[in-house]
mmCIF file with all atom_site columns, C-alpha atoms in Angstrom:
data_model
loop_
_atom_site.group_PDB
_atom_site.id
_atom_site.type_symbol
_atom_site.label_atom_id
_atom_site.label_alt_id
_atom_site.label_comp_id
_atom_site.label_asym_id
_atom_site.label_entity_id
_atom_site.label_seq_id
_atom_site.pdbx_PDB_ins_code
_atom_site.Cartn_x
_atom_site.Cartn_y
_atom_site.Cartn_z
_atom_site.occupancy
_atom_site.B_iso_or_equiv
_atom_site.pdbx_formal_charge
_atom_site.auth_seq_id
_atom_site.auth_comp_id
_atom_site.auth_asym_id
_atom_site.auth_atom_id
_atom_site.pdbx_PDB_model_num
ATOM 1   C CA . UNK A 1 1   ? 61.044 43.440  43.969  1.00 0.00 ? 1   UNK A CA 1
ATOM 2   C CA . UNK A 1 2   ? 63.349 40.731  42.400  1.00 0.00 ? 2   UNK A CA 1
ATOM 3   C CA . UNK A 1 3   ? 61.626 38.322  43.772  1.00 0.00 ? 3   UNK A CA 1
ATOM 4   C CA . UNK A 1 4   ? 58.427 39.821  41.809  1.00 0.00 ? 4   UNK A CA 1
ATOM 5   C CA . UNK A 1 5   ? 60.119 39.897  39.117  1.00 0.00 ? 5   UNK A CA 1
ATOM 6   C CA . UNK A 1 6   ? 61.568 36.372  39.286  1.00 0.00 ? 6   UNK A CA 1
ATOM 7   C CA . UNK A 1 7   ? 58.063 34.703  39.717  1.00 0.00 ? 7   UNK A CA 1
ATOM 8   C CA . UNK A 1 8   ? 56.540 36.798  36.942  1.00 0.00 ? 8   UNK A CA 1
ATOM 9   C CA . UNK A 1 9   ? 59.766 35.327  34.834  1.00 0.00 ? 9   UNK A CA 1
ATOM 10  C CA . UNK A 1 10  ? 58.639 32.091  35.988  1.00 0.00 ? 10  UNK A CA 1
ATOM 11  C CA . UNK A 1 11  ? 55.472 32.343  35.506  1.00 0.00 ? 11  UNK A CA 1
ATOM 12  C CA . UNK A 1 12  ? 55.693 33.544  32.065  1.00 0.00 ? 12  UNK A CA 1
ATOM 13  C CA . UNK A 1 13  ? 58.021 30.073  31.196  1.00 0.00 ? 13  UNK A CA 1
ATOM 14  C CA . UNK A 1 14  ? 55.460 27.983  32.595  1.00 0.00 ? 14  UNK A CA 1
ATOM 15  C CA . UNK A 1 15  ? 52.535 28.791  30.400  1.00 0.00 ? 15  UNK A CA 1
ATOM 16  C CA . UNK A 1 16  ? 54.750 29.292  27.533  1.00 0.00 ? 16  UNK A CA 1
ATOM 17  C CA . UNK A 1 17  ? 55.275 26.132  28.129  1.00 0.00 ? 17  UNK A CA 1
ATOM 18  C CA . UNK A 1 18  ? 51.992 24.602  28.746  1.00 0.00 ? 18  UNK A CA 1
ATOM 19  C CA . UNK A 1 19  ? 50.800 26.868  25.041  1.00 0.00 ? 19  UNK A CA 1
ATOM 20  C CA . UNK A 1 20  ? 53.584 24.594  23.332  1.00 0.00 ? 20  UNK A CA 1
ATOM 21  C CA . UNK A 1 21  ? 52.540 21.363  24.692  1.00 0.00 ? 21  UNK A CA 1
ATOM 22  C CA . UNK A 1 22  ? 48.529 22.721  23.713  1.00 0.00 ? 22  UNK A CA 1
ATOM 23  C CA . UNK A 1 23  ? 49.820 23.259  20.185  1.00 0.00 ? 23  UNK A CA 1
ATOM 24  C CA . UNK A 1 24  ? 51.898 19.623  19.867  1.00 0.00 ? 24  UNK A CA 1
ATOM 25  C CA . UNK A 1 25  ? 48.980 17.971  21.252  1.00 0.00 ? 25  UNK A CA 1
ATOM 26  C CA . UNK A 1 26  ? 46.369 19.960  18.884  1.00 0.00 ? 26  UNK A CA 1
ATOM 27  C CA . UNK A 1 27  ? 49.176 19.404  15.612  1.00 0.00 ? 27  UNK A CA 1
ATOM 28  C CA . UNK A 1 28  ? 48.615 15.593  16.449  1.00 0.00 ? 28  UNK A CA 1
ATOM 29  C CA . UNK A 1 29  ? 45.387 15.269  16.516  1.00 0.00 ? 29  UNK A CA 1
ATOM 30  C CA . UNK A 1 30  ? 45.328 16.807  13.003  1.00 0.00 ? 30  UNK A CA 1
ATOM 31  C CA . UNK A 1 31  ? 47.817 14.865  11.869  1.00 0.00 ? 31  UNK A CA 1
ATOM 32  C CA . UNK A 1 32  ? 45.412 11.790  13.302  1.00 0.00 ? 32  UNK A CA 1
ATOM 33  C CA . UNK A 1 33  ? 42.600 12.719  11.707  1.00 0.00 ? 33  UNK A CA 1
ATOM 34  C CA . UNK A 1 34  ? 44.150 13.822  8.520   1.00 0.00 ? 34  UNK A CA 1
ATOM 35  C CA . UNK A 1 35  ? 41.545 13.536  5.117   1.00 0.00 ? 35  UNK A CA 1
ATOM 36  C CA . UNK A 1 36  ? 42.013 11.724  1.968   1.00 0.00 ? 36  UNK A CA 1
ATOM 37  C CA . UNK A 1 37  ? 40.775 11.395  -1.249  1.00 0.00 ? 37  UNK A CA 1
ATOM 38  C CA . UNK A 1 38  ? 38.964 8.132   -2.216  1.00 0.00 ? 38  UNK A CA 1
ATOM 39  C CA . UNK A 1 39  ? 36.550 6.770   -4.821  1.00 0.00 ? 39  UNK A CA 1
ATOM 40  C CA . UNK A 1 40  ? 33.802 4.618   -4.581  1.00 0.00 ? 40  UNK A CA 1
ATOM 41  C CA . UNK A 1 41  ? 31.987 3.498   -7.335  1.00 0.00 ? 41  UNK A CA 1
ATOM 42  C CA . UNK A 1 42  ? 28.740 1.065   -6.776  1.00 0.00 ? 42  UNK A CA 1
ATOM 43  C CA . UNK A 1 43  ? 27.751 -1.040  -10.192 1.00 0.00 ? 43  UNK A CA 1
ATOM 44  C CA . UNK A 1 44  ? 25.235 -4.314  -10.715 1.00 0.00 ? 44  UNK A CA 1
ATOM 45  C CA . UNK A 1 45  ? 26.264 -7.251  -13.321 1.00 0.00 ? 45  UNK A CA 1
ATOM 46  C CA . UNK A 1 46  ? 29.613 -6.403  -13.509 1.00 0.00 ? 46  UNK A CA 1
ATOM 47  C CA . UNK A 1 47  ? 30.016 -2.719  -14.175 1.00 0.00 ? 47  UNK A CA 1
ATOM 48  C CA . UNK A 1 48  ? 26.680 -3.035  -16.894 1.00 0.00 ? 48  UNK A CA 1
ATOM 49  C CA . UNK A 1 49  ? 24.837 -0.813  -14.416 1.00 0.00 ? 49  UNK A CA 1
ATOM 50  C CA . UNK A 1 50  ? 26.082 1.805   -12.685 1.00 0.00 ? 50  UNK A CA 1
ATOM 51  C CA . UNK A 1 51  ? 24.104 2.530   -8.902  1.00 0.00 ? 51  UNK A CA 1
ATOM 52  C CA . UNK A 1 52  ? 26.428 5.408   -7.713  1.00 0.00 ? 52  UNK A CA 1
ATOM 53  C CA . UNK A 1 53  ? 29.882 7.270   -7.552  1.00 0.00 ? 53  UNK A CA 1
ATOM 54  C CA . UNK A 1 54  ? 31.348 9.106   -5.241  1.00 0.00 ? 54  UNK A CA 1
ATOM 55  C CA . UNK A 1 55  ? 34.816 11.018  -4.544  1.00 0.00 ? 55  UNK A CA 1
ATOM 56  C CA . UNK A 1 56  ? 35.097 11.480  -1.190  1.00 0.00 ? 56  UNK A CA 1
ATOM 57  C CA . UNK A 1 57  ? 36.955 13.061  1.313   1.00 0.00 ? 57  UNK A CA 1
ATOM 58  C CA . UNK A 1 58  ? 37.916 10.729  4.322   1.00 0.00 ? 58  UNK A CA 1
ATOM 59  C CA . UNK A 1 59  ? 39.731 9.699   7.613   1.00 0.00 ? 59  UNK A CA 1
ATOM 60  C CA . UNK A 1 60  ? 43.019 8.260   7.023   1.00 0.00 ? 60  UNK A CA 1
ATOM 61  C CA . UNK A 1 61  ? 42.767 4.618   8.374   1.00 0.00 ? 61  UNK A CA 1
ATOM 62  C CA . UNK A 1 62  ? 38.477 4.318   8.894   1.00 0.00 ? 62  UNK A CA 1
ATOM 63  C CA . UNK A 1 63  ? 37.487 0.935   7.887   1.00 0.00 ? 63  UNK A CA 1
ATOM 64  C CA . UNK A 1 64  ? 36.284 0.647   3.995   1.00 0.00 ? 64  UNK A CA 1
ATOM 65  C CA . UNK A 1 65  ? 32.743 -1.014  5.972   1.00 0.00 ? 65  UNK A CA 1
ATOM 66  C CA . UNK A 1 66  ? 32.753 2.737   8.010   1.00 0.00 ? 66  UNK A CA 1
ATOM 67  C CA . UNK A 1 67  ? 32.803 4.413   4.864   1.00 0.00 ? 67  UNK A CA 1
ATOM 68  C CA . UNK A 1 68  ? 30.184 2.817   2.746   1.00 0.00 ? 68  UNK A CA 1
ATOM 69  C CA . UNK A 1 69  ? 28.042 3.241   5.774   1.00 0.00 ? 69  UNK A CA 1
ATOM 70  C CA . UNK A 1 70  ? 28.579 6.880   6.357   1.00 0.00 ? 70  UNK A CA 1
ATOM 71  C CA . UNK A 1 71  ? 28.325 8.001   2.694   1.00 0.00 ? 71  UNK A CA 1
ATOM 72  C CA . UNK A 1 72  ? 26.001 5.043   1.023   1.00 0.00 ? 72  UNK A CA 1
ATOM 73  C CA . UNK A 1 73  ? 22.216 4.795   1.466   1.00 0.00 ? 73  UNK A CA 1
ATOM 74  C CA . UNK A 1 74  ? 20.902 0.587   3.209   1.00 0.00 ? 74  UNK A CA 1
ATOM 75  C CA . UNK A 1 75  ? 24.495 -0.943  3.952   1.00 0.00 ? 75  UNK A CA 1
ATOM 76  C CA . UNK A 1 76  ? 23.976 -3.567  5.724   1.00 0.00 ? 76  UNK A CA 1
ATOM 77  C CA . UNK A 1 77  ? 26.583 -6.562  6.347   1.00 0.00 ? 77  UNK A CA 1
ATOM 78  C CA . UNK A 1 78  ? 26.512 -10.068 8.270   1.00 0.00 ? 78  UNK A CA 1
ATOM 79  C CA . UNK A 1 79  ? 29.341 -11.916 9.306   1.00 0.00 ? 79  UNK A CA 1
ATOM 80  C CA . UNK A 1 80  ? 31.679 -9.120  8.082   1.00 0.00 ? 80  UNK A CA 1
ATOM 81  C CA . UNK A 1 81  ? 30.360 -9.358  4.240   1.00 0.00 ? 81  UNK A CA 1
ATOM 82  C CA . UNK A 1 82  ? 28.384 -6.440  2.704   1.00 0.00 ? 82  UNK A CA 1
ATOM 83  C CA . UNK A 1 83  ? 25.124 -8.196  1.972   1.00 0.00 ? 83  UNK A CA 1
ATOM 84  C CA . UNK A 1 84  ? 23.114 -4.838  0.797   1.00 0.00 ? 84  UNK A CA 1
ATOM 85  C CA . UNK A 1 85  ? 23.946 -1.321  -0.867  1.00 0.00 ? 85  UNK A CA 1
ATOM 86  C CA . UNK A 1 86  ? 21.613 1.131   -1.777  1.00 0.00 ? 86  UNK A CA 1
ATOM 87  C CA . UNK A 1 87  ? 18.559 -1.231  -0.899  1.00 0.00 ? 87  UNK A CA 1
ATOM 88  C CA . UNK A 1 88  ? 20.289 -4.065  -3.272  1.00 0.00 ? 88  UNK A CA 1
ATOM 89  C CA . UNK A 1 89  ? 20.766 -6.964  -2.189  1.00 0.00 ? 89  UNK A CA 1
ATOM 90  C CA . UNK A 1 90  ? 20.362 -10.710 -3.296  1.00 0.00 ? 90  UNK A CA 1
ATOM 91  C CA . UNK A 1 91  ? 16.439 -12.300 -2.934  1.00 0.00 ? 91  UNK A CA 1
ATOM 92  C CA . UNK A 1 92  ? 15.962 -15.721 -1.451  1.00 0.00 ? 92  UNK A CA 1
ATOM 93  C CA . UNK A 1 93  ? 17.179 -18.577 -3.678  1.00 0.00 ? 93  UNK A CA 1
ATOM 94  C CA . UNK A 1 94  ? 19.335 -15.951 -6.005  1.00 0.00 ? 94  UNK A CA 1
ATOM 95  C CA . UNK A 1 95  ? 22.844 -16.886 -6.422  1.00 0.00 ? 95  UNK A CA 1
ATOM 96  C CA . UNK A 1 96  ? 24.374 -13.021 -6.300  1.00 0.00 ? 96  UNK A CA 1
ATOM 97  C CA . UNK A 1 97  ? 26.795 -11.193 -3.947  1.00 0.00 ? 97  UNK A CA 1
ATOM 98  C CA . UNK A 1 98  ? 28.296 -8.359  -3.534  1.00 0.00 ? 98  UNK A CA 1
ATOM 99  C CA . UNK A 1 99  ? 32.171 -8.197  -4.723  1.00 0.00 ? 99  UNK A CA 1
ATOM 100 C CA . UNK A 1 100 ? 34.479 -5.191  -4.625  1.00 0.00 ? 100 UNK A CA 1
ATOM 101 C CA . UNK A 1 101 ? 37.930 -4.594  -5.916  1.00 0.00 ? 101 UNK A CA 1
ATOM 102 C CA . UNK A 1 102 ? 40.810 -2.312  -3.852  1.00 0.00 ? 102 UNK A CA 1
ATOM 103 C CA . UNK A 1 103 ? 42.536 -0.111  -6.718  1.00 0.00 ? 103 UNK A CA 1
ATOM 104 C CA . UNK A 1 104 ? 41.397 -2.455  -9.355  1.00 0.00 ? 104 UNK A CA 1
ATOM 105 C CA . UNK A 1 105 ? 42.762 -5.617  -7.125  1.00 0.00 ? 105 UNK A CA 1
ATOM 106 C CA . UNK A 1 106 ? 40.490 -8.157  -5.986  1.00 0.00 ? 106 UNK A CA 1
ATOM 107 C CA . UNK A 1 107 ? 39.942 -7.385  -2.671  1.00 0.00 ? 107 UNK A CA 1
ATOM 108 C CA . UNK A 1 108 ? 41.705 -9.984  -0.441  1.00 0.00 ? 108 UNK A CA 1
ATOM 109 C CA . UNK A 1 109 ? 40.211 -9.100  2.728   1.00 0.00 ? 109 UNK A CA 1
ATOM 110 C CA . UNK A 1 110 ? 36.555 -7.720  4.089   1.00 0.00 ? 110 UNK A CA 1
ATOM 111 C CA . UNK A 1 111 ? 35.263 -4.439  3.911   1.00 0.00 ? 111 UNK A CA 1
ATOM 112 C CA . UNK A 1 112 ? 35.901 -4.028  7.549   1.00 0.00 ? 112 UNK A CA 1
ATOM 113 C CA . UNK A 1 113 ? 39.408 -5.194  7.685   1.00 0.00 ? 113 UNK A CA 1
ATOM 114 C CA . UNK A 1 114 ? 40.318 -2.513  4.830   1.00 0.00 ? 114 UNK A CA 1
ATOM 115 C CA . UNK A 1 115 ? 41.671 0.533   6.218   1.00 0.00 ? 115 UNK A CA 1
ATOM 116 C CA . UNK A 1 116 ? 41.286 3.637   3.666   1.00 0.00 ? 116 UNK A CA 1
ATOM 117 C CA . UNK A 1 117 ? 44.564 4.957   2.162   1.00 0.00 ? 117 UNK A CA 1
ATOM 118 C CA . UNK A 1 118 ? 44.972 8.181   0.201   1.00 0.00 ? 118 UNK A CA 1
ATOM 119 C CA . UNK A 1 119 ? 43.801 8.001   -3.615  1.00 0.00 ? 119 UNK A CA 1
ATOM 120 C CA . UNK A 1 120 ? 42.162 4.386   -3.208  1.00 0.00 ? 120 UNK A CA 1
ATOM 121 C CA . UNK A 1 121 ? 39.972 3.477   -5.252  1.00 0.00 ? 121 UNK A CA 1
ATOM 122 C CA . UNK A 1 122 ? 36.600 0.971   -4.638  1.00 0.00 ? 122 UNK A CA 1
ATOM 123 C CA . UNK A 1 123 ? 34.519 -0.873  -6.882  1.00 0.00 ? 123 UNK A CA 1
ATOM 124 C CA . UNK A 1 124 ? 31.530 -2.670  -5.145  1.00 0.00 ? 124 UNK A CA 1
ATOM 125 C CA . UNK A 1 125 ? 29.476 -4.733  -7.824  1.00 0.00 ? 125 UNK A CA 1
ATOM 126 C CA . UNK A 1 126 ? 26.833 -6.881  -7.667  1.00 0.00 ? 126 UNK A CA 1
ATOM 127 C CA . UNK A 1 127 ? 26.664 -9.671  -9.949  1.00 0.00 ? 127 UNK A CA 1
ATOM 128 C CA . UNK A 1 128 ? 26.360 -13.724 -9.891  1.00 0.00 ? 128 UNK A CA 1
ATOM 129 C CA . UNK A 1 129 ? 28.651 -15.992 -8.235  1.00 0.00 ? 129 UNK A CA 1
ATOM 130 C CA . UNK A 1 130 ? 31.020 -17.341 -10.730 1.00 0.00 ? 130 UNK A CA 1
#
């Protein structure tokens, strides 16, 4: 009978256990995939039109280029620069881009090198090259 009693004991540890290690591992992913707040605000001739704005709720850490994609209609990019948004996008021989700022910053890297923090803030306009 101890003996019964012992590997009930035992068994009761090990899943105990096993329950913990379920709920570290299921903590972490949450804490991995944790939203944020951003804004994202789409604009022609700098900021004289506005296209579209958005707060969203997103994953900590997904590319800025992930995000326009998965919330903005016709993003398309080549070469790692957005080249369209919402269907606009510069005709042959027109001297226009698309520029965006990080938090009111000139962005100093690409779309898909930004990694979304909490409360950011993105301005994409479309205007002439200066």
């Amino acid at each position: 009978m101890k003996q019964f009693i012992v590997a009930v004991l035992m068994a009761a540890a090990v899943l105990t256990g096993c329950q913990s290690g379920s709920e570290e591992s299921s903590q972490a992913q949450q804490e991995q995939q944790e939203q944020v707040p951003v804004k994202v605000t789409i604009s022609q001739g700098e900021g004289e039109e506005m296209v579209a704005e958005k707060e969203l709720e997103v994953e900590e850490g997904t590319s800025l280029m992930e995000v326009l994609k998965d919330n903005f209609e016709e993003v398309e990019e080549k070469d790692g620069f957005v080249t369209k948004i919402e269907g606009i996008e510069a005709k042959e021989g027109e001297q226009k881009a698309w520029f965006f700022t990080i938090n009111g910053e000139d962005a100093s890297v690409g779309a898909k090198e930004y990694k979304v923090e909490e409360n950011d803030s993105f301005t994409f306009d479309f205007h002439a090259w200066d």
